Amino acid sequence: MNELDRYADEVWDRFIDFVSEPVSALNQEQVRDELARCGLDITNAVSRVQRALATANAKNELAAAREKRASIVEKLTSVVAPRIEGLRERLDGMIAGKLKGSVQAAYFRKLEEAADEDDLRRLMDDIERLDALADIDETETET
């Protein structure tokens, strides 16, 4: 039987409280000094706790990102451009009015290359989804 097992934990707690200041009364520097004086190195323990916290935070961020992605995909799949007469002309006006810079140039090029009604519908869907994404970004920056 070793000396520590001779008394119950409560007895040792009372003894330690008697011979030392309460931990709540010490600042961090004093706690570090006291640990060093006792020859205790808590570097590994602190590193393990920090890694565990970082892992927990990363898991929470990943779950939030997955949830956000699912929401965005759901919104995008629900956006379908309505059937429009004169679709090519309508697309030309939308591209000129809603898009800017290199995105606008890319969509004009796609419009020129569109061979049939299906190509035009896909282009319209893309532009509508681009608008929906912009609305999602605006909503998130406001909150």
Short mmCIF file of N, CA and C in Angstrom, two decimals:
data_model
loop_
_atom_site.label_atom_id
_atom_site.label_comp_id
_atom_site.label_asym_id
_atom_site.label_seq_id
_atom_site.Cartn_x
_atom_site.Cartn_y
_atom_site.Cartn_z
N MET A 1 0.84 -1.18 0.00
CA MET A 1 0.00 0.00 0.00
C MET A 1 0.88 1.23 0.00
N ASN A 2 0.64 2.14 -0.98
CA ASN A 2 1.50 3.32 -0.99
C ASN A 2 0.87 4.40 -0.11
N GLU A 3 1.65 5.40 0.18
CA GLU A 3 1.23 6.45 1.12
C GLU A 3 0.00 7.23 0.66
N LEU A 4 -0.18 7.39 -0.66
CA LEU A 4 -1.32 8.15 -1.17
C LEU A 4 -2.63 7.41 -0.92
N ASP A 5 -2.59 6.09 -0.96
CA ASP A 5 -3.80 5.29 -0.75
C ASP A 5 -4.21 5.22 0.72
N ARG A 6 -3.36 5.67 1.58
CA ARG A 6 -3.62 5.57 3.02
C ARG A 6 -4.82 6.42 3.44
N TYR A 7 -5.03 7.56 2.76
CA TYR A 7 -6.14 8.46 3.10
C TYR A 7 -7.05 8.63 1.90
N ALA A 8 -8.30 8.94 2.15
CA ALA A 8 -9.29 9.15 1.09
C ALA A 8 -8.98 10.45 0.35
N ASP A 9 -9.50 10.57 -0.87
CA ASP A 9 -9.27 11.76 -1.68
C ASP A 9 -9.73 13.03 -0.97
N GLU A 10 -10.84 12.96 -0.24
CA GLU A 10 -11.35 14.14 0.46
C GLU A 10 -10.34 14.66 1.48
N VAL A 11 -9.63 13.74 2.13
CA VAL A 11 -8.61 14.13 3.12
C VAL A 11 -7.48 14.86 2.41
N TRP A 12 -7.02 14.29 1.29
CA TRP A 12 -5.95 14.95 0.54
C TRP A 12 -6.40 16.31 0.03
N ASP A 13 -7.66 16.43 -0.43
CA ASP A 13 -8.17 17.72 -0.89
C ASP A 13 -8.13 18.76 0.22
N ARG A 14 -8.57 18.37 1.40
CA ARG A 14 -8.54 19.31 2.54
C ARG A 14 -7.11 19.70 2.89
N PHE A 15 -6.18 18.72 2.85
CA PHE A 15 -4.79 19.00 3.16
C PHE A 15 -4.19 19.99 2.15
N ILE A 16 -4.45 19.74 0.86
CA ILE A 16 -3.90 20.62 -0.18
C ILE A 16 -4.50 22.01 -0.05
N ASP A 17 -5.80 22.10 0.24
CA ASP A 17 -6.43 23.40 0.46
C ASP A 17 -5.80 24.12 1.64
N PHE A 18 -5.39 23.37 2.65
CA PHE A 18 -4.80 23.97 3.84
C PHE A 18 -3.39 24.51 3.56
N VAL A 19 -2.59 23.78 2.79
CA VAL A 19 -1.19 24.17 2.59
C VAL A 19 -0.97 25.07 1.39
N SER A 20 -1.99 25.29 0.56
CA SER A 20 -1.80 26.14 -0.60
C SER A 20 -2.96 27.10 -0.76
N GLU A 21 -2.70 28.12 -1.58
CA GLU A 21 -3.77 29.07 -1.87
C GLU A 21 -4.80 28.40 -2.77
N PRO A 22 -6.04 28.83 -2.67
CA PRO A 22 -7.04 28.29 -3.60
C PRO A 22 -6.67 28.67 -5.03
N VAL A 23 -6.89 27.76 -5.96
CA VAL A 23 -6.53 27.99 -7.35
C VAL A 23 -7.28 29.19 -7.91
N SER A 24 -8.50 29.40 -7.47
CA SER A 24 -9.29 30.52 -7.99
C SER A 24 -8.67 31.87 -7.62
N ALA A 25 -7.84 31.91 -6.60
CA ALA A 25 -7.20 33.16 -6.18
C ALA A 25 -5.92 33.43 -6.95
N LEU A 26 -5.43 32.46 -7.72
CA LEU A 26 -4.18 32.62 -8.45
C LEU A 26 -4.45 33.07 -9.89
N ASN A 27 -3.53 33.89 -10.41
CA ASN A 27 -3.64 34.22 -11.83
C ASN A 27 -2.88 33.16 -12.62
N GLN A 28 -2.93 33.23 -13.95
CA GLN A 28 -2.31 32.19 -14.77
C GLN A 28 -0.81 32.07 -14.56
N GLU A 29 -0.16 33.20 -14.39
CA GLU A 29 1.29 33.17 -14.18
C GLU A 29 1.63 32.47 -12.86
N GLN A 30 0.85 32.74 -11.84
CA GLN A 30 1.09 32.08 -10.55
C GLN A 30 0.84 30.58 -10.63
N VAL A 31 -0.17 30.19 -11.39
CA VAL A 31 -0.45 28.76 -11.56
C VAL A 31 0.71 28.10 -12.29
N ARG A 32 1.22 28.74 -13.34
CA ARG A 32 2.37 28.19 -14.08
C ARG A 32 3.60 28.06 -13.17
N ASP A 33 3.84 29.09 -12.37
CA ASP A 33 4.98 29.05 -11.45
C ASP A 33 4.83 27.91 -10.44
N GLU A 34 3.63 27.74 -9.93
CA GLU A 34 3.38 26.68 -8.95
C GLU A 34 3.56 25.30 -9.58
N LEU A 35 3.08 25.14 -10.80
CA LEU A 35 3.26 23.86 -11.49
C LEU A 35 4.74 23.59 -11.74
N ALA A 36 5.48 24.61 -12.16
CA ALA A 36 6.92 24.46 -12.40
C ALA A 36 7.65 24.12 -11.09
N ARG A 37 7.24 24.77 -10.02
CA ARG A 37 7.87 24.51 -8.71
C ARG A 37 7.65 23.06 -8.29
N CYS A 38 6.49 22.52 -8.63
CA CYS A 38 6.19 21.13 -8.28
C CYS A 38 6.76 20.13 -9.30
N GLY A 39 7.35 20.65 -10.37
CA GLY A 39 7.95 19.78 -11.37
C GLY A 39 6.94 19.15 -12.32
N LEU A 40 5.80 19.80 -12.48
CA LEU A 40 4.76 19.27 -13.37
C LEU A 40 4.79 20.01 -14.71
N ASP A 41 4.86 19.25 -15.79
CA ASP A 41 4.84 19.81 -17.14
C ASP A 41 3.50 19.47 -17.78
N ILE A 42 2.69 20.48 -18.05
CA ILE A 42 1.36 20.23 -18.59
C ILE A 42 1.29 20.56 -20.09
N THR A 43 2.43 20.74 -20.73
CA THR A 43 2.47 21.11 -22.14
C THR A 43 1.71 20.11 -23.01
N ASN A 44 1.96 18.81 -22.80
CA ASN A 44 1.28 17.78 -23.60
C ASN A 44 -0.22 17.79 -23.35
N ALA A 45 -0.61 17.94 -22.10
CA ALA A 45 -2.05 17.95 -21.77
C ALA A 45 -2.73 19.15 -22.43
N VAL A 46 -2.09 20.31 -22.36
CA VAL A 46 -2.65 21.52 -22.98
C VAL A 46 -2.75 21.33 -24.49
N SER A 47 -1.73 20.76 -25.11
CA SER A 47 -1.75 20.51 -26.55
C SER A 47 -2.89 19.57 -26.93
N ARG A 48 -3.10 18.51 -26.15
CA ARG A 48 -4.19 17.58 -26.44
C ARG A 48 -5.55 18.26 -26.33
N VAL A 49 -5.72 19.09 -25.33
CA VAL A 49 -6.99 19.81 -25.16
C VAL A 49 -7.20 20.78 -26.33
N GLN A 50 -6.15 21.50 -26.72
CA GLN A 50 -6.26 22.44 -27.84
C GLN A 50 -6.59 21.70 -29.14
N ARG A 51 -5.96 20.55 -29.38
CA ARG A 51 -6.27 19.76 -30.58
C ARG A 51 -7.72 19.27 -30.54
N ALA A 52 -8.17 18.83 -29.38
CA ALA A 52 -9.55 18.35 -29.25
C ALA A 52 -10.54 19.49 -29.53
N LEU A 53 -10.24 20.67 -29.03
CA LEU A 53 -11.11 21.83 -29.29
C LEU A 53 -11.10 22.19 -30.77
N ALA A 54 -9.92 22.18 -31.39
CA ALA A 54 -9.83 22.49 -32.81
C ALA A 54 -10.60 21.47 -33.65
N THR A 55 -10.50 20.20 -33.28
CA THR A 55 -11.24 19.15 -33.99
C THR A 55 -12.73 19.35 -33.84
N ALA A 56 -13.18 19.68 -32.63
CA ALA A 56 -14.61 19.91 -32.41
C ALA A 56 -15.10 21.11 -33.22
N ASN A 57 -14.31 22.18 -33.24
CA ASN A 57 -14.68 23.36 -34.03
C ASN A 57 -14.73 23.03 -35.52
N ALA A 58 -13.77 22.27 -36.00
CA ALA A 58 -13.74 21.90 -37.41
C ALA A 58 -14.96 21.04 -37.77
N LYS A 59 -15.33 20.13 -36.88
CA LYS A 59 -16.52 19.30 -37.14
C LYS A 59 -17.78 20.16 -37.19
N ASN A 60 -17.88 21.13 -36.29
CA ASN A 60 -19.04 22.03 -36.29
C ASN A 60 -19.08 22.87 -37.57
N GLU A 61 -17.94 23.38 -38.00
CA GLU A 61 -17.88 24.17 -39.23
C GLU A 61 -18.23 23.32 -40.44
N LEU A 62 -17.76 22.08 -40.47
CA LEU A 62 -18.08 21.18 -41.58
C LEU A 62 -19.57 20.88 -41.63
N ALA A 63 -20.17 20.63 -40.47
CA ALA A 63 -21.61 20.36 -40.43
C ALA A 63 -22.39 21.57 -40.92
N ALA A 64 -21.98 22.77 -40.50
CA ALA A 64 -22.66 23.99 -40.94
C ALA A 64 -22.49 24.19 -42.44
N ALA A 65 -21.30 23.91 -42.97
CA ALA A 65 -21.06 24.06 -44.41
C ALA A 65 -21.90 23.06 -45.20
N ARG A 66 -22.02 21.83 -44.71
CA ARG A 66 -22.85 20.84 -45.39
C ARG A 66 -24.31 21.27 -45.41
N GLU A 67 -24.77 21.80 -44.28
CA GLU A 67 -26.15 22.27 -44.20
C GLU A 67 -26.39 23.44 -45.16
N LYS A 68 -25.43 24.36 -45.19
CA LYS A 68 -25.54 25.52 -46.08
C LYS A 68 -25.53 25.07 -47.54
N ARG A 69 -24.66 24.12 -47.86
CA ARG A 69 -24.57 23.61 -49.23
C ARG A 69 -25.89 22.98 -49.64
N ALA A 70 -26.45 22.17 -48.77
CA ALA A 70 -27.73 21.51 -49.09
C ALA A 70 -28.81 22.55 -49.34
N SER A 71 -28.82 23.60 -48.54
CA SER A 71 -29.81 24.67 -48.70
C SER A 71 -29.63 25.38 -50.04
N ILE A 72 -28.39 25.67 -50.40
CA ILE A 72 -28.11 26.36 -51.67
C ILE A 72 -28.49 25.47 -52.85
N VAL A 73 -28.13 24.19 -52.78
CA VAL A 73 -28.46 23.27 -53.87
C VAL A 73 -29.98 23.16 -54.02
N GLU A 74 -30.69 23.09 -52.89
CA GLU A 74 -32.15 23.03 -52.94
C GLU A 74 -32.74 24.27 -53.59
N LYS A 75 -32.22 25.44 -53.23
CA LYS A 75 -32.71 26.68 -53.83
C LYS A 75 -32.41 26.72 -55.33
N LEU A 76 -31.21 26.30 -55.70
CA LEU A 76 -30.83 26.34 -57.12
C LEU A 76 -31.64 25.37 -57.97
N THR A 77 -31.92 24.20 -57.43
CA THR A 77 -32.69 23.23 -58.22
C THR A 77 -34.15 23.65 -58.33
N SER A 78 -34.61 24.49 -57.42
CA SER A 78 -36.00 24.94 -57.51
C SER A 78 -36.16 26.10 -58.49
N VAL A 79 -35.04 26.69 -58.92
CA VAL A 79 -35.11 27.81 -59.86
C VAL A 79 -35.13 27.26 -61.28
N VAL A 80 -36.23 27.48 -61.97
CA VAL A 80 -36.36 27.08 -63.37
C VAL A 80 -36.91 28.28 -64.12
N ALA A 81 -36.24 28.65 -65.18
CA ALA A 81 -36.67 29.81 -65.95
C ALA A 81 -38.00 29.52 -66.64
N PRO A 82 -38.88 30.48 -66.68
CA PRO A 82 -40.16 30.28 -67.35
C PRO A 82 -39.98 30.21 -68.86
N ARG A 83 -40.95 29.55 -69.54
CA ARG A 83 -40.91 29.46 -71.00
C ARG A 83 -41.26 30.84 -71.55
N ILE A 84 -40.43 31.32 -72.46
CA ILE A 84 -40.59 32.68 -72.98
C ILE A 84 -40.53 32.65 -74.50
N GLU A 85 -41.43 33.40 -75.11
CA GLU A 85 -41.35 33.59 -76.57
C GLU A 85 -40.21 34.57 -76.84
N GLY A 86 -39.53 34.40 -77.93
CA GLY A 86 -38.41 35.28 -78.27
C GLY A 86 -37.30 35.14 -77.25
N LEU A 87 -36.99 33.89 -76.90
CA LEU A 87 -36.03 33.60 -75.83
C LEU A 87 -34.65 34.19 -76.10
N ARG A 88 -34.19 34.11 -77.34
CA ARG A 88 -32.86 34.64 -77.67
C ARG A 88 -32.78 36.14 -77.40
N GLU A 89 -33.82 36.88 -77.77
CA GLU A 89 -33.83 38.32 -77.54
C GLU A 89 -33.93 38.63 -76.04
N ARG A 90 -34.74 37.85 -75.36
CA ARG A 90 -34.89 38.04 -73.92
C ARG A 90 -33.56 37.80 -73.20
N LEU A 91 -32.87 36.74 -73.59
CA LEU A 91 -31.56 36.44 -73.00
C LEU A 91 -30.56 37.56 -73.29
N ASP A 92 -30.59 38.07 -74.50
CA ASP A 92 -29.69 39.17 -74.86
C ASP A 92 -29.91 40.36 -73.91
N GLY A 93 -31.17 40.69 -73.65
CA GLY A 93 -31.49 41.80 -72.75
C GLY A 93 -31.08 41.52 -71.31
N MET A 94 -31.31 40.26 -70.85
CA MET A 94 -30.92 39.90 -69.48
C MET A 94 -29.41 39.98 -69.29
N ILE A 95 -28.69 39.45 -70.24
CA ILE A 95 -27.22 39.46 -70.14
C ILE A 95 -26.72 40.90 -70.12
N ALA A 96 -27.28 41.74 -70.98
CA ALA A 96 -26.84 43.14 -71.03
C ALA A 96 -27.21 43.88 -69.75
N GLY A 97 -28.34 43.55 -69.16
CA GLY A 97 -28.81 44.30 -67.99
C GLY A 97 -28.32 43.79 -66.66
N LYS A 98 -28.16 42.48 -66.50
CA LYS A 98 -27.87 41.90 -65.19
C LYS A 98 -26.40 41.59 -64.95
N LEU A 99 -25.66 41.33 -66.01
CA LEU A 99 -24.29 40.85 -65.85
C LEU A 99 -23.29 41.93 -66.22
N LYS A 100 -22.11 41.79 -65.68
CA LYS A 100 -21.05 42.78 -65.91
C LYS A 100 -19.73 42.07 -66.18
N GLY A 101 -18.86 42.78 -66.88
CA GLY A 101 -17.47 42.35 -67.06
C GLY A 101 -17.31 41.04 -67.80
N SER A 102 -16.38 40.21 -67.31
CA SER A 102 -16.04 38.97 -67.99
C SER A 102 -17.19 37.97 -67.93
N VAL A 103 -18.01 38.03 -66.89
CA VAL A 103 -19.17 37.14 -66.81
C VAL A 103 -20.13 37.48 -67.95
N GLN A 104 -20.35 38.77 -68.19
CA GLN A 104 -21.23 39.21 -69.26
C GLN A 104 -20.68 38.72 -70.62
N ALA A 105 -19.39 38.89 -70.83
CA ALA A 105 -18.78 38.47 -72.10
C ALA A 105 -18.93 36.96 -72.30
N ALA A 106 -18.75 36.20 -71.24
CA ALA A 106 -18.87 34.74 -71.34
C ALA A 106 -20.29 34.35 -71.71
N TYR A 107 -21.28 35.00 -71.12
CA TYR A 107 -22.66 34.66 -71.43
C TYR A 107 -23.06 35.12 -72.84
N PHE A 108 -22.54 36.25 -73.30
CA PHE A 108 -22.80 36.64 -74.69
C PHE A 108 -22.23 35.60 -75.65
N ARG A 109 -21.03 35.10 -75.34
CA ARG A 109 -20.41 34.08 -76.18
C ARG A 109 -21.27 32.81 -76.17
N LYS A 110 -21.78 32.43 -74.99
CA LYS A 110 -22.64 31.25 -74.91
C LYS A 110 -23.92 31.46 -75.71
N LEU A 111 -24.45 32.67 -75.65
CA LEU A 111 -25.67 32.98 -76.41
C LEU A 111 -25.41 32.85 -77.91
N GLU A 112 -24.28 33.34 -78.38
CA GLU A 112 -23.94 33.24 -79.79
C GLU A 112 -23.78 31.78 -80.23
N GLU A 113 -23.25 30.94 -79.33
CA GLU A 113 -22.99 29.54 -79.66
C GLU A 113 -24.22 28.65 -79.49
N ALA A 114 -25.28 29.17 -78.86
CA ALA A 114 -26.48 28.36 -78.62
C ALA A 114 -27.09 27.95 -79.95
N ALA A 115 -27.23 26.64 -80.15
CA ALA A 115 -27.67 26.12 -81.44
C ALA A 115 -29.18 25.90 -81.52
N ASP A 116 -29.81 25.61 -80.37
CA ASP A 116 -31.24 25.31 -80.42
C ASP A 116 -31.94 25.81 -79.16
N GLU A 117 -33.23 25.52 -79.09
CA GLU A 117 -34.06 25.95 -77.96
C GLU A 117 -33.55 25.39 -76.63
N ASP A 118 -33.08 24.15 -76.63
CA ASP A 118 -32.56 23.54 -75.40
C ASP A 118 -31.34 24.29 -74.88
N ASP A 119 -30.44 24.67 -75.77
CA ASP A 119 -29.27 25.46 -75.37
C ASP A 119 -29.70 26.79 -74.76
N LEU A 120 -30.69 27.42 -75.37
CA LEU A 120 -31.18 28.70 -74.85
C LEU A 120 -31.83 28.51 -73.48
N ARG A 121 -32.60 27.43 -73.30
CA ARG A 121 -33.24 27.16 -72.00
C ARG A 121 -32.18 26.94 -70.92
N ARG A 122 -31.14 26.16 -71.25
CA ARG A 122 -30.08 25.92 -70.27
C ARG A 122 -29.37 27.22 -69.91
N LEU A 123 -29.16 28.07 -70.88
CA LEU A 123 -28.53 29.37 -70.64
C LEU A 123 -29.42 30.23 -69.73
N MET A 124 -30.72 30.21 -69.98
CA MET A 124 -31.67 30.96 -69.15
C MET A 124 -31.65 30.41 -67.72
N ASP A 125 -31.65 29.09 -67.58
CA ASP A 125 -31.58 28.47 -66.25
C ASP A 125 -30.31 28.90 -65.52
N ASP A 126 -29.19 28.91 -66.24
CA ASP A 126 -27.92 29.33 -65.63
C ASP A 126 -28.00 30.77 -65.11
N ILE A 127 -28.57 31.65 -65.91
CA ILE A 127 -28.66 33.06 -65.51
C ILE A 127 -29.59 33.20 -64.31
N GLU A 128 -30.72 32.49 -64.31
CA GLU A 128 -31.65 32.54 -63.19
C GLU A 128 -30.99 32.01 -61.91
N ARG A 129 -30.23 30.95 -62.05
CA ARG A 129 -29.54 30.39 -60.88
C ARG A 129 -28.45 31.33 -60.39
N LEU A 130 -27.78 32.00 -61.31
CA LEU A 130 -26.77 33.00 -60.93
C LEU A 130 -27.42 34.12 -60.12
N ASP A 131 -28.61 34.55 -60.55
CA ASP A 131 -29.36 35.55 -59.78
C ASP A 131 -29.73 35.03 -58.40
N ALA A 132 -30.17 33.77 -58.33
CA ALA A 132 -30.53 33.18 -57.05
C ALA A 132 -29.33 33.12 -56.12
N LEU A 133 -28.16 32.77 -56.65
CA LEU A 133 -26.95 32.75 -55.82
C LEU A 133 -26.61 34.15 -55.32
N ALA A 134 -26.77 35.15 -56.17
CA ALA A 134 -26.50 36.53 -55.75
C ALA A 134 -27.45 36.93 -54.64
N ASP A 135 -28.73 36.52 -54.74
CA ASP A 135 -29.69 36.83 -53.68
C ASP A 135 -29.30 36.16 -52.38
N ILE A 136 -28.82 34.90 -52.45
CA ILE A 136 -28.38 34.18 -51.25
C ILE A 136 -27.21 34.90 -50.61
N ASP A 137 -26.24 35.34 -51.43
CA ASP A 137 -25.07 36.05 -50.91
C ASP A 137 -25.48 37.35 -50.24
N GLU A 138 -26.41 38.10 -50.83
CA GLU A 138 -26.88 39.35 -50.25
C GLU A 138 -27.56 39.11 -48.92
N THR A 139 -28.38 38.06 -48.84
CA THR A 139 -29.09 37.73 -47.61
C THR A 139 -28.11 37.38 -46.51
N GLU A 140 -27.07 36.63 -46.83
CA GLU A 140 -26.10 36.21 -45.81
C GLU A 140 -25.25 37.36 -45.33
N THR A 141 -24.92 38.31 -46.19
CA THR A 141 -24.09 39.43 -45.77
C THR A 141 -24.90 40.41 -44.93
N GLU A 142 -26.22 40.42 -45.09
CA GLU A 142 -27.06 41.30 -44.27
C GLU A 142 -27.20 40.80 -42.84
N THR A 143 -27.08 39.47 -42.64
CA THR A 143 -27.24 38.90 -41.30
C THR A 143 -25.97 38.80 -40.56
#
